[in-house]
Short mmCIF file of C-alpha atoms and ligand atoms in Angstrom, two decimals:
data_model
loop_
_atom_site.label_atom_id
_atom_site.label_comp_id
_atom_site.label_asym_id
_atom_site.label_seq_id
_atom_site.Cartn_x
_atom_site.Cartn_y
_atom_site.Cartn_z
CA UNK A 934 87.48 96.68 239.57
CA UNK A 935 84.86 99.02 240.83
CA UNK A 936 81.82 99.69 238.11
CA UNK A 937 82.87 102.93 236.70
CA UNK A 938 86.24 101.39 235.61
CA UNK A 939 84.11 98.24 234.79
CA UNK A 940 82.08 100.82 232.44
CA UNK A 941 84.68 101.99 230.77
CA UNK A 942 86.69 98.67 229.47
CA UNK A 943 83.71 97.90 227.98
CA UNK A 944 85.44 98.18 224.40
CA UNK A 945 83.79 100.82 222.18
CA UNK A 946 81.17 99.27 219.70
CA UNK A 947 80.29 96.37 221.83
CA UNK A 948 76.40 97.20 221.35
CA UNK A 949 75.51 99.08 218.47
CA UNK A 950 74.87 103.10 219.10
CA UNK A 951 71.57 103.63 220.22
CA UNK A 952 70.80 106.22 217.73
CA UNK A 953 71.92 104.37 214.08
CA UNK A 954 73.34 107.62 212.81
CA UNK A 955 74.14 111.12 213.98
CA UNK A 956 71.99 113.43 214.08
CA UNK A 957 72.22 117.42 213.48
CA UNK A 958 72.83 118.79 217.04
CA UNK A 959 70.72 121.77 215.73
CA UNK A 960 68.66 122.37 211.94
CA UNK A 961 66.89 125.47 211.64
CA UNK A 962 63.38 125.41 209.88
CA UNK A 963 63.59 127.49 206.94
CA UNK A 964 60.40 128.77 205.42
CA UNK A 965 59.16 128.07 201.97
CA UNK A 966 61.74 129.09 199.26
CA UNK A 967 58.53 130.49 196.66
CA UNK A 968 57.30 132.24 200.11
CA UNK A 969 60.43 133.89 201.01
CA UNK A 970 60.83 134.90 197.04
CA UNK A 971 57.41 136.34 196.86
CA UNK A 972 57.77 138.53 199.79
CA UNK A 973 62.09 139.62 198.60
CA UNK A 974 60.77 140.42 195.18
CA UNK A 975 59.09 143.69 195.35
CA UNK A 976 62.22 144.67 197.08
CA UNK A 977 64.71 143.55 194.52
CA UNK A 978 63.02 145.21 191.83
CA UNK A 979 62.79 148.42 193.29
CA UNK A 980 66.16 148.48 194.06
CA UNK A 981 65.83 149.32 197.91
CA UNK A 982 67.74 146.23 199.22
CA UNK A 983 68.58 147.75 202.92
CA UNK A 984 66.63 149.17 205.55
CA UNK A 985 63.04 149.72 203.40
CA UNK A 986 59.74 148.86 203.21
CA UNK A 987 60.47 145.38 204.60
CA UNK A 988 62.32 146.35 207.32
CA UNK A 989 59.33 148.47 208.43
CA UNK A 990 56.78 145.83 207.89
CA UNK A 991 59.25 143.66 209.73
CA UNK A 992 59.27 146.07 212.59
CA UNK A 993 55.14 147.13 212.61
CA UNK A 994 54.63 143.46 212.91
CA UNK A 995 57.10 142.27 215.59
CA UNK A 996 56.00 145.42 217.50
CA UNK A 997 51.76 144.63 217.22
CA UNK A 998 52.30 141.04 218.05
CA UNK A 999 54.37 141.64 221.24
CA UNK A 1000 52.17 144.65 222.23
CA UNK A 1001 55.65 147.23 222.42
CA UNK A 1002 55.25 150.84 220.79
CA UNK A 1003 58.94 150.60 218.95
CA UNK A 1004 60.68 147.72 217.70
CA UNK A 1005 63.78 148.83 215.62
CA UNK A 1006 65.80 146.40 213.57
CA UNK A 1007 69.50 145.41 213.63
CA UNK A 1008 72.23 143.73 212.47
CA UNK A 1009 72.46 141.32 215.42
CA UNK A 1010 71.57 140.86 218.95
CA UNK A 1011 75.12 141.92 219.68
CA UNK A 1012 75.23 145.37 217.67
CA UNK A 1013 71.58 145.91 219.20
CA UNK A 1014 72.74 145.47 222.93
CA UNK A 1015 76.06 147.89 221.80
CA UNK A 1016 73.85 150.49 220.44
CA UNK A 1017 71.07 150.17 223.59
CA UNK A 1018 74.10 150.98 226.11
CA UNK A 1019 75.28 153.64 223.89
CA UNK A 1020 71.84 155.13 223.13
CA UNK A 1021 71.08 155.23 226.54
CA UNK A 1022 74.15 157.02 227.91
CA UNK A 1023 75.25 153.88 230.47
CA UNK A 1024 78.27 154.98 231.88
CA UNK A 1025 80.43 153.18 234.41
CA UNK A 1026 79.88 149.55 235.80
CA UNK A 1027 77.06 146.80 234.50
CA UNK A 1028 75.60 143.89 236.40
CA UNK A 1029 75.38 141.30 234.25
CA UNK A 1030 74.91 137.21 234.88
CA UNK A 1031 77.58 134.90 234.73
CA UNK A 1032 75.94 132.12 233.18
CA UNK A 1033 74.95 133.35 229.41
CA UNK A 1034 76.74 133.21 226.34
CA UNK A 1035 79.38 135.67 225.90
CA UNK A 1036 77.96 138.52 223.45
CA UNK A 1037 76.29 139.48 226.26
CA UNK A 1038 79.56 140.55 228.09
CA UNK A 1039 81.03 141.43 224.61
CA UNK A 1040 78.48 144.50 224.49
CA UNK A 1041 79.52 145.79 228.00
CA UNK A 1042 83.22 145.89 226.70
CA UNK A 1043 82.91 147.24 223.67
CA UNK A 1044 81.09 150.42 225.41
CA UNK A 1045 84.45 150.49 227.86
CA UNK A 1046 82.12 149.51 230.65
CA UNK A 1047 82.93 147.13 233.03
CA UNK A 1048 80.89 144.09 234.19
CA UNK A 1049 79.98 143.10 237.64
CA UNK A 1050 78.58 139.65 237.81
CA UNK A 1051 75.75 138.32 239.30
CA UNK A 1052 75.02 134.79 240.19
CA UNK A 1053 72.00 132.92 238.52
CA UNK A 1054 68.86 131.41 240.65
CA UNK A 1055 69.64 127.79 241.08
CA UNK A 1056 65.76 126.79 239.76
CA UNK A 1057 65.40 128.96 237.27
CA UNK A 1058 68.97 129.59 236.05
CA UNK A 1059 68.58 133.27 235.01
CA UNK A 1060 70.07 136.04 237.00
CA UNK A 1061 69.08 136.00 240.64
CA UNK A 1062 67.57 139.50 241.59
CA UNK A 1063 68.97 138.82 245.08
CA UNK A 1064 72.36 138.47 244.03
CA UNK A 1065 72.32 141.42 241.60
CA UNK A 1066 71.18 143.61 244.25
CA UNK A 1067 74.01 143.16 246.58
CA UNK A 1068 75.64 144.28 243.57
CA UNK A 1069 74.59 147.61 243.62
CA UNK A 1070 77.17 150.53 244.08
CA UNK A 1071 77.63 153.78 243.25
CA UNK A 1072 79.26 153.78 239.87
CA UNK A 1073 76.88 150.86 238.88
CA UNK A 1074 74.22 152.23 235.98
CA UNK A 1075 72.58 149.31 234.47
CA UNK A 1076 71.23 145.57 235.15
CA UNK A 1077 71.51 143.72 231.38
CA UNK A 1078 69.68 140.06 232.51
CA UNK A 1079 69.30 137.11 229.86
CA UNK A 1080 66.10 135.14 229.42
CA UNK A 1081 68.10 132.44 229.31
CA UNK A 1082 67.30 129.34 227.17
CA UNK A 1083 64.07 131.65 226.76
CA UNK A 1084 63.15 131.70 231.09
CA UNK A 1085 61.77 135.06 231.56
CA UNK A 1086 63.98 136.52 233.96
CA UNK A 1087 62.11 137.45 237.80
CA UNK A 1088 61.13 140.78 235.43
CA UNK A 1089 59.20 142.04 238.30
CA UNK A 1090 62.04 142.35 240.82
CA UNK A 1091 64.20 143.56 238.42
CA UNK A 1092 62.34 146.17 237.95
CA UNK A 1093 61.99 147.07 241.20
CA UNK A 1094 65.46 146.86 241.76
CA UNK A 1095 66.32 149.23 238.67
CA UNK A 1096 63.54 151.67 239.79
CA UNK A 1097 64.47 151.83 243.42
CA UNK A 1098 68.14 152.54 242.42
CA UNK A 1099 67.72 154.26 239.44
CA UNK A 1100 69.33 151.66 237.09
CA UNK A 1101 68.74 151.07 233.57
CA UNK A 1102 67.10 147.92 233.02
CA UNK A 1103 68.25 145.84 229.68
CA UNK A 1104 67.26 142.17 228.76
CA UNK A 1105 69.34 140.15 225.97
CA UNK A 1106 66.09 138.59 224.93
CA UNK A 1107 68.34 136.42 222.15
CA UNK A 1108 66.44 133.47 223.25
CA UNK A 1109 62.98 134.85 224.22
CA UNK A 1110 60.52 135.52 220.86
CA UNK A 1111 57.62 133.98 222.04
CA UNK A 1112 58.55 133.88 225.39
CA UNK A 1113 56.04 135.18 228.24
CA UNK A 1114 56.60 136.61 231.54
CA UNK A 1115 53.13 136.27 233.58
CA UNK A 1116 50.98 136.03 230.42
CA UNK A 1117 52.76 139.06 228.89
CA UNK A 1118 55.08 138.90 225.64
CA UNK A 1119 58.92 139.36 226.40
CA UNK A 1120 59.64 142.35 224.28
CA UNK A 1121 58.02 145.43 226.55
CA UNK A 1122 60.03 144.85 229.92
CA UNK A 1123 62.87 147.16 231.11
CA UNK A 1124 64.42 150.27 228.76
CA UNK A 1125 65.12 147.70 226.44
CA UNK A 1126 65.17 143.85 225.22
CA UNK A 1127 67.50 142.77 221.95
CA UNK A 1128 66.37 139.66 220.35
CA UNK A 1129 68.66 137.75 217.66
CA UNK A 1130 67.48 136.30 214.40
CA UNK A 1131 70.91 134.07 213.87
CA UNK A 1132 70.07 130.47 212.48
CA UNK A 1133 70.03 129.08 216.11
CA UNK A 1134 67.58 130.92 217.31
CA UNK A 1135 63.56 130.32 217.30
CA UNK A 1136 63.04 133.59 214.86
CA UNK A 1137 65.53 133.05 211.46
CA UNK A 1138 66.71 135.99 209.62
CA UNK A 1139 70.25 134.35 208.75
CA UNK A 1140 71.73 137.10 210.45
CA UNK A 1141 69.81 140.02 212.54
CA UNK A 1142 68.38 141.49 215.35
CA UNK A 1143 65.60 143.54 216.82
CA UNK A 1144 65.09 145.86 219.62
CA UNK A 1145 61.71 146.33 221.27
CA UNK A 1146 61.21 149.04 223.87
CA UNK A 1147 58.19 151.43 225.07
CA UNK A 1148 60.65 154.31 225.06
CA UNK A 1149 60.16 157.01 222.17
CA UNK A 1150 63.58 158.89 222.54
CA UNK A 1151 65.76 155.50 222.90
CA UNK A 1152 63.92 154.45 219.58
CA UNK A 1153 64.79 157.49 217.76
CA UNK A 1154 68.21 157.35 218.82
CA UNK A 1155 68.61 153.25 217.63
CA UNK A 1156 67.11 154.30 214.17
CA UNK A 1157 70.03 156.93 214.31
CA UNK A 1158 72.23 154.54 215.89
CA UNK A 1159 71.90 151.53 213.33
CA UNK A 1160 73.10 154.12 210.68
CA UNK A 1161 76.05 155.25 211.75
CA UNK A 1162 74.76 157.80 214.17
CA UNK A 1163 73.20 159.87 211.83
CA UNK A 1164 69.36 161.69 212.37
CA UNK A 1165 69.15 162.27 208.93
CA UNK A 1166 71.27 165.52 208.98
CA UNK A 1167 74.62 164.39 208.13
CA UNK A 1168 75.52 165.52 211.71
CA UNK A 1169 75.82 162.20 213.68
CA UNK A 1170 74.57 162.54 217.57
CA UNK A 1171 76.23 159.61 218.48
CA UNK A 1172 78.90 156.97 217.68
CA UNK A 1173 76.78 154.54 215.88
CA UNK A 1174 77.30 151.51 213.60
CA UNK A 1175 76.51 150.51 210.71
CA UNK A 1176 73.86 148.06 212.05
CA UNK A 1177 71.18 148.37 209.61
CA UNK A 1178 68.98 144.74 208.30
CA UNK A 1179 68.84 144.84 204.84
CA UNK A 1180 65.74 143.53 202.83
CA UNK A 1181 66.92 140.27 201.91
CA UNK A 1182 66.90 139.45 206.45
CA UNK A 1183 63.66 141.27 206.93
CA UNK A 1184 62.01 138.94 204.05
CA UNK A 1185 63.35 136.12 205.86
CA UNK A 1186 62.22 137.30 209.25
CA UNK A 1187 58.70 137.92 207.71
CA UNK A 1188 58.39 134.79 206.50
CA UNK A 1189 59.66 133.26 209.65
CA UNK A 1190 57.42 134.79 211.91
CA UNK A 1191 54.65 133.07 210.15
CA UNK A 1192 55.40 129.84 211.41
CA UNK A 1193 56.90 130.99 214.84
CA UNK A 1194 54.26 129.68 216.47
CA UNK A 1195 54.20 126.18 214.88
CA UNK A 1196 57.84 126.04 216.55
CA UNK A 1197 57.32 127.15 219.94
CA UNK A 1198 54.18 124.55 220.07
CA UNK A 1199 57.19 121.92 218.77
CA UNK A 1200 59.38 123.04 221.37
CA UNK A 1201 57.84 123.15 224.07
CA UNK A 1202 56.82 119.55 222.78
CA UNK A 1203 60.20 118.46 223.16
CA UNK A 1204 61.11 120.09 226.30
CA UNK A 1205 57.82 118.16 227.99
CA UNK A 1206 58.87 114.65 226.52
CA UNK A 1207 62.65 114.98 227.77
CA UNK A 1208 61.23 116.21 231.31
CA UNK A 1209 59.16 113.28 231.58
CA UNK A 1210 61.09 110.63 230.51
CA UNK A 1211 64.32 112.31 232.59
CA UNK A 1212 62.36 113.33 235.88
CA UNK A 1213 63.27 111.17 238.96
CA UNK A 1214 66.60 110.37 237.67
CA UNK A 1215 69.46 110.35 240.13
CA UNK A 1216 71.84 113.54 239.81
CA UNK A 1217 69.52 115.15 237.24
CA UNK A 1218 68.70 118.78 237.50
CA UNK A 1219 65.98 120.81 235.41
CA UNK A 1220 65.39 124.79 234.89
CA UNK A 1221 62.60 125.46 236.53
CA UNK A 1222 59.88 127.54 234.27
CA UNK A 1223 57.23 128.93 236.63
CA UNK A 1224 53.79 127.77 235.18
CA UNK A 1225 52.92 131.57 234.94
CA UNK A 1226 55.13 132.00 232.13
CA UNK A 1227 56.21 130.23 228.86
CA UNK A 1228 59.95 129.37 227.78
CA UNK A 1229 60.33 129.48 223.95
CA UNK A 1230 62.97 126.15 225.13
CA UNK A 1231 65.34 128.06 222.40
CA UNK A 1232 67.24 125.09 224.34
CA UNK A 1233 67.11 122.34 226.69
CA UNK A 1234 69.83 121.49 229.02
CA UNK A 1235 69.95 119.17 232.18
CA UNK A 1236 72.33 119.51 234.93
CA UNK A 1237 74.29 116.92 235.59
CA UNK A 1238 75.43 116.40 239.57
CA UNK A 1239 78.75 113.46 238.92
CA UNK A 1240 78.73 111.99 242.62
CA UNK A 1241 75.00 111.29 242.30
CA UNK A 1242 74.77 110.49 238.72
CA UNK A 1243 78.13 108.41 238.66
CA UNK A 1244 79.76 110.36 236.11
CA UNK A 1245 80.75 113.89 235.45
CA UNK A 1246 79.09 115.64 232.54
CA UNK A 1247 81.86 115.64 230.36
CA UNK A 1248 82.00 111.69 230.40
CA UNK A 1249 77.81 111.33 229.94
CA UNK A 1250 78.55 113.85 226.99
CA UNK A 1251 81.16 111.32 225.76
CA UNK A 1252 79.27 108.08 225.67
CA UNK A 1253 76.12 110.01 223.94
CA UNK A 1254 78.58 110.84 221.30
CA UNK A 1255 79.48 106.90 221.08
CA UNK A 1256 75.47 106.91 220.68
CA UNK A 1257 75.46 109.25 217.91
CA UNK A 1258 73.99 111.84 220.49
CA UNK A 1259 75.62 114.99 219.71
CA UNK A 1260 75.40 117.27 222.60
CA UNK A 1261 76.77 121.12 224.00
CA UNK A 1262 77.47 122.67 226.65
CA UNK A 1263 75.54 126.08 227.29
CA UNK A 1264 77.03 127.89 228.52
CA UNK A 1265 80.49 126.25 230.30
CA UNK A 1266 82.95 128.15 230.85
CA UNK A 1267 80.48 131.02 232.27
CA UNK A 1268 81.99 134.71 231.44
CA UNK A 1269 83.62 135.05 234.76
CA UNK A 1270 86.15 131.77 234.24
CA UNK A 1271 86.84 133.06 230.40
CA UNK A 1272 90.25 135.30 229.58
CA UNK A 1273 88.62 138.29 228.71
CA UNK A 1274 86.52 138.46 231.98
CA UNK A 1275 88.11 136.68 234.55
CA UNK A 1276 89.47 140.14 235.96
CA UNK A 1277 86.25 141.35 236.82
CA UNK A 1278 85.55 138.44 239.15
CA UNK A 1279 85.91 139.39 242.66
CA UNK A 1280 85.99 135.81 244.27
CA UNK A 1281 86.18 136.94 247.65
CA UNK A 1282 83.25 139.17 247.74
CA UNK A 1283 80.95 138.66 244.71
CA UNK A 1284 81.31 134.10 244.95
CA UNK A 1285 79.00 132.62 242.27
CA UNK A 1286 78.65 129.58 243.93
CA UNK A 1287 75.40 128.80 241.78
CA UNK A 1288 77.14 129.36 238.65
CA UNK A 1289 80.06 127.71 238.96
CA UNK A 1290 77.53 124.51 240.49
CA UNK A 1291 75.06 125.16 237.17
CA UNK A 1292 77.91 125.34 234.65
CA UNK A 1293 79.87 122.40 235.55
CA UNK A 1294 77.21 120.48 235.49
CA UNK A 1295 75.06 121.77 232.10
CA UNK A 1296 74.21 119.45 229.03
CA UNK A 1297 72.42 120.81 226.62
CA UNK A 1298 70.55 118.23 224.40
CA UNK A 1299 69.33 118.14 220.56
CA UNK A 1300 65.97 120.70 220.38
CA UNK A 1301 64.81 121.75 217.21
CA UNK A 1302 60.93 121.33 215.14
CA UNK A 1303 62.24 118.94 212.62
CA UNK A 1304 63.57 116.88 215.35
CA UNK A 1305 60.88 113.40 215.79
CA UNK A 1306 59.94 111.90 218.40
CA UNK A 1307 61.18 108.86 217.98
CA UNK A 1308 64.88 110.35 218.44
CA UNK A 1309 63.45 112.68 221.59
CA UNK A 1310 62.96 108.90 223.06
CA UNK A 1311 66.11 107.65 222.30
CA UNK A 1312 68.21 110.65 223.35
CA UNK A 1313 66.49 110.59 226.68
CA UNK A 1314 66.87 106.64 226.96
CA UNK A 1315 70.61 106.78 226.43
CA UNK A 1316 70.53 109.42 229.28
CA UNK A 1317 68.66 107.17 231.56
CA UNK A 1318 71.14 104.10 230.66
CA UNK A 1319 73.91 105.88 231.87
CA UNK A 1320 71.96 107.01 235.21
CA UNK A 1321 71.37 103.72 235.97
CA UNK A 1322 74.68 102.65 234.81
CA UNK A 1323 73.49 100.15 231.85
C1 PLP B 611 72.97 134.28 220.20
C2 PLP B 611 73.10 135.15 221.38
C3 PLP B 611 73.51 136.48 221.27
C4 PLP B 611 74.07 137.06 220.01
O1 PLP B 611 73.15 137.15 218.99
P1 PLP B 611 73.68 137.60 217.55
O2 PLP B 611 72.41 137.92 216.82
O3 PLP B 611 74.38 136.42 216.97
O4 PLP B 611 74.54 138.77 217.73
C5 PLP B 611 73.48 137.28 222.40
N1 PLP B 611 73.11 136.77 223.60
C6 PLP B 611 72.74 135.50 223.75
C7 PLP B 611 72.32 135.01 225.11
C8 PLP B 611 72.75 134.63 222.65
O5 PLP B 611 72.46 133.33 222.80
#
């Protein structure tokens, strides 16, 4: 019997699971209940539940504290990246990465553009600027990278890139409040960057999003855009939504963004104990984050190489979960082996080698502020068990 067959007989519950119980795989910190009332109040008296004086305080504040002239709040990240392509008049083909989650795509389509995809760096695991140029064609209008996990994308060739061409340059920045490219907040780079406030992200609104850009006319036409279209005439000058953040999110957002920076401390806590105590171990992979810039870790995965580690991911995800170590798997399939997108993949002459390499391979594991120590340890000691084949 060789050992991984040996492994496997071993009948479940032979040793008790590592962690005693399971765990939430992810538990947003809420702020204080009196807190959030305090600030909704005003609000709910007054009557002016949508798109008020929260919603603007909400906005003036996200927009000082990442040093951007216009931040305009949404709905979601996804309406947000609908209405940027829309607002910005992208017509024809997109490059967008591979390896994100699938809102991303979801806001090309919606716009009847088409993706192209690019492949992702295999370090850093956001869109490779190398790959995305070769990308580059006539009918192509826009680059849309993702700050993935909260990596600040390589902003500065980007940007080249989009200049040189004359692209438009979007980032779904859904992961990235807090997040710093060379010392700089992620919020001013590109036309554009769309941040989410959904429960899994670093910033909580419940639902929600928020676009930050340096661009006066684009601004105006989001604040149209989130209401339907309309200027404030009755004469809509484009197809919008209704996208608006009512009072209730912004509250929730303001109170969040109080103790935003207690959580990316946290985080980045986490990330550093599961890199040391993982580091060195055969088959495992980390994203790289330059030391120029800061990750918010919005997540942390590790990539998982079978022939060296001696098991595929799917099987390491399957004995955590006998460990009471829930885990996920962000983001496999990538957009270009899902329904809706696999026509756009052109196999033969746009490969994404890296991708498909990186997304076989990802774990994601348990990140969040509430989450202690103690079970940081553990999840990373169950990880090194089955490295070494315990
Ligand atoms: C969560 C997420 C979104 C969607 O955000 P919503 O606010 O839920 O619309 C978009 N892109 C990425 C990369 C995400 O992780």
């Amino acid at each position: 019997m060789d050992q991984a067959t040996a492994l496997k007989t071993v009948p479940r519950g032979a040793r008790p699971p590592l962690v005693a119980e399971r765990f939430r795989f992810i538990q947003p910190t809420l702020p204080d209940l009196d807190r959030l009332l305090a600030l909704y109040r005003p609000a709910f008296r007054s009557g002016m539940i949508t798109n008020a004086d929260l919603v603007a305080s909400l906005e003036a504040a996200v927009a000082e504290r990442l040093g951007v002239k216009h931040c305009v709040a949404v709905s979601s990240c996804t309406s947000g990246l609908m209405l940027v392509l829309r607002a910005l008049g992208v017509t024809g083909r997109v490059i967008v990465p591979s390896f994100t989650f699938f809102a991303t795509g979801h806001a090309v389509l919606w716009n009847a553009l088409e993706p192209v995809f690019a492949d992702c760096l295999a370090d850093a695991w956001t869109i490779d600027p190398a790959s995305a140029g070769k990308r580059i064609a006539p009918d192509v209008a826009a680059i849309l990278g993702v700050h993935l996990y909260g990596n600040p994308c390589r902003v500065d060739e980007l940007e080249t890139l989009a200049r040189r061409h004359g692209l438009k340059l979007i980032f779904d920045a859904a992961h990235a409040f807090g997040s710093l490219y060379r010392g700089r907040p992620v919020g001013g780079f590109g036309d554009a960057e769309v941040f989410s406030l959904s429960p899994t992200k670093l910033l909580v609104a419940g639902e929600g999003g928020l676009v930050t850009t340096n661009d006066q006319t684009l601004a105006r036409r989001l604040r149209a855009g989130r209401n339907y279209g309309d200027p404030g005439d009755y004469d809509p000058e484009l197809v919008g939504l209704n996208a608006r953040m009512s009072e209730f999110q912004a509250a929730l957002a303001l109170a969040g963004l109080e103790m935003i920076d207690g959580k990316l401390a946290r985080h980045n806590r986490i990330a550093a104990m599961y890199t040391r105590r993982l580091e060195g171990g055969a088959g495992l992979g980390f994203q790289h984050v330059s030391p120029l810039d800061r990750s918010t870790y919005k997540d942390y995965s590790v990539h998982i190489d079978a022939a060296s580690f001696g098991m595929s991911r799917d099987e390491a995800a399957e004995r955590l979960r006998a460990d009471n170590i829930e885990t996920r798997k962000y983001f496999d399939p990538p957009l270009h082996r899902q329904k809706l997108y696999a026509g756009f993949h052109r196999p033969d002459r746009e490969p994404l080698l890296v991708t498909d390499d990186i997304a076989r391979g990802i774990l994601s594991l348990p990140i969040y502020e509430s989450l202690g120590d103690d079970t940081v340890e553990k999840v990373a000691l169950a990880i090194r068990r089955l490295e070494e084949g315990e």
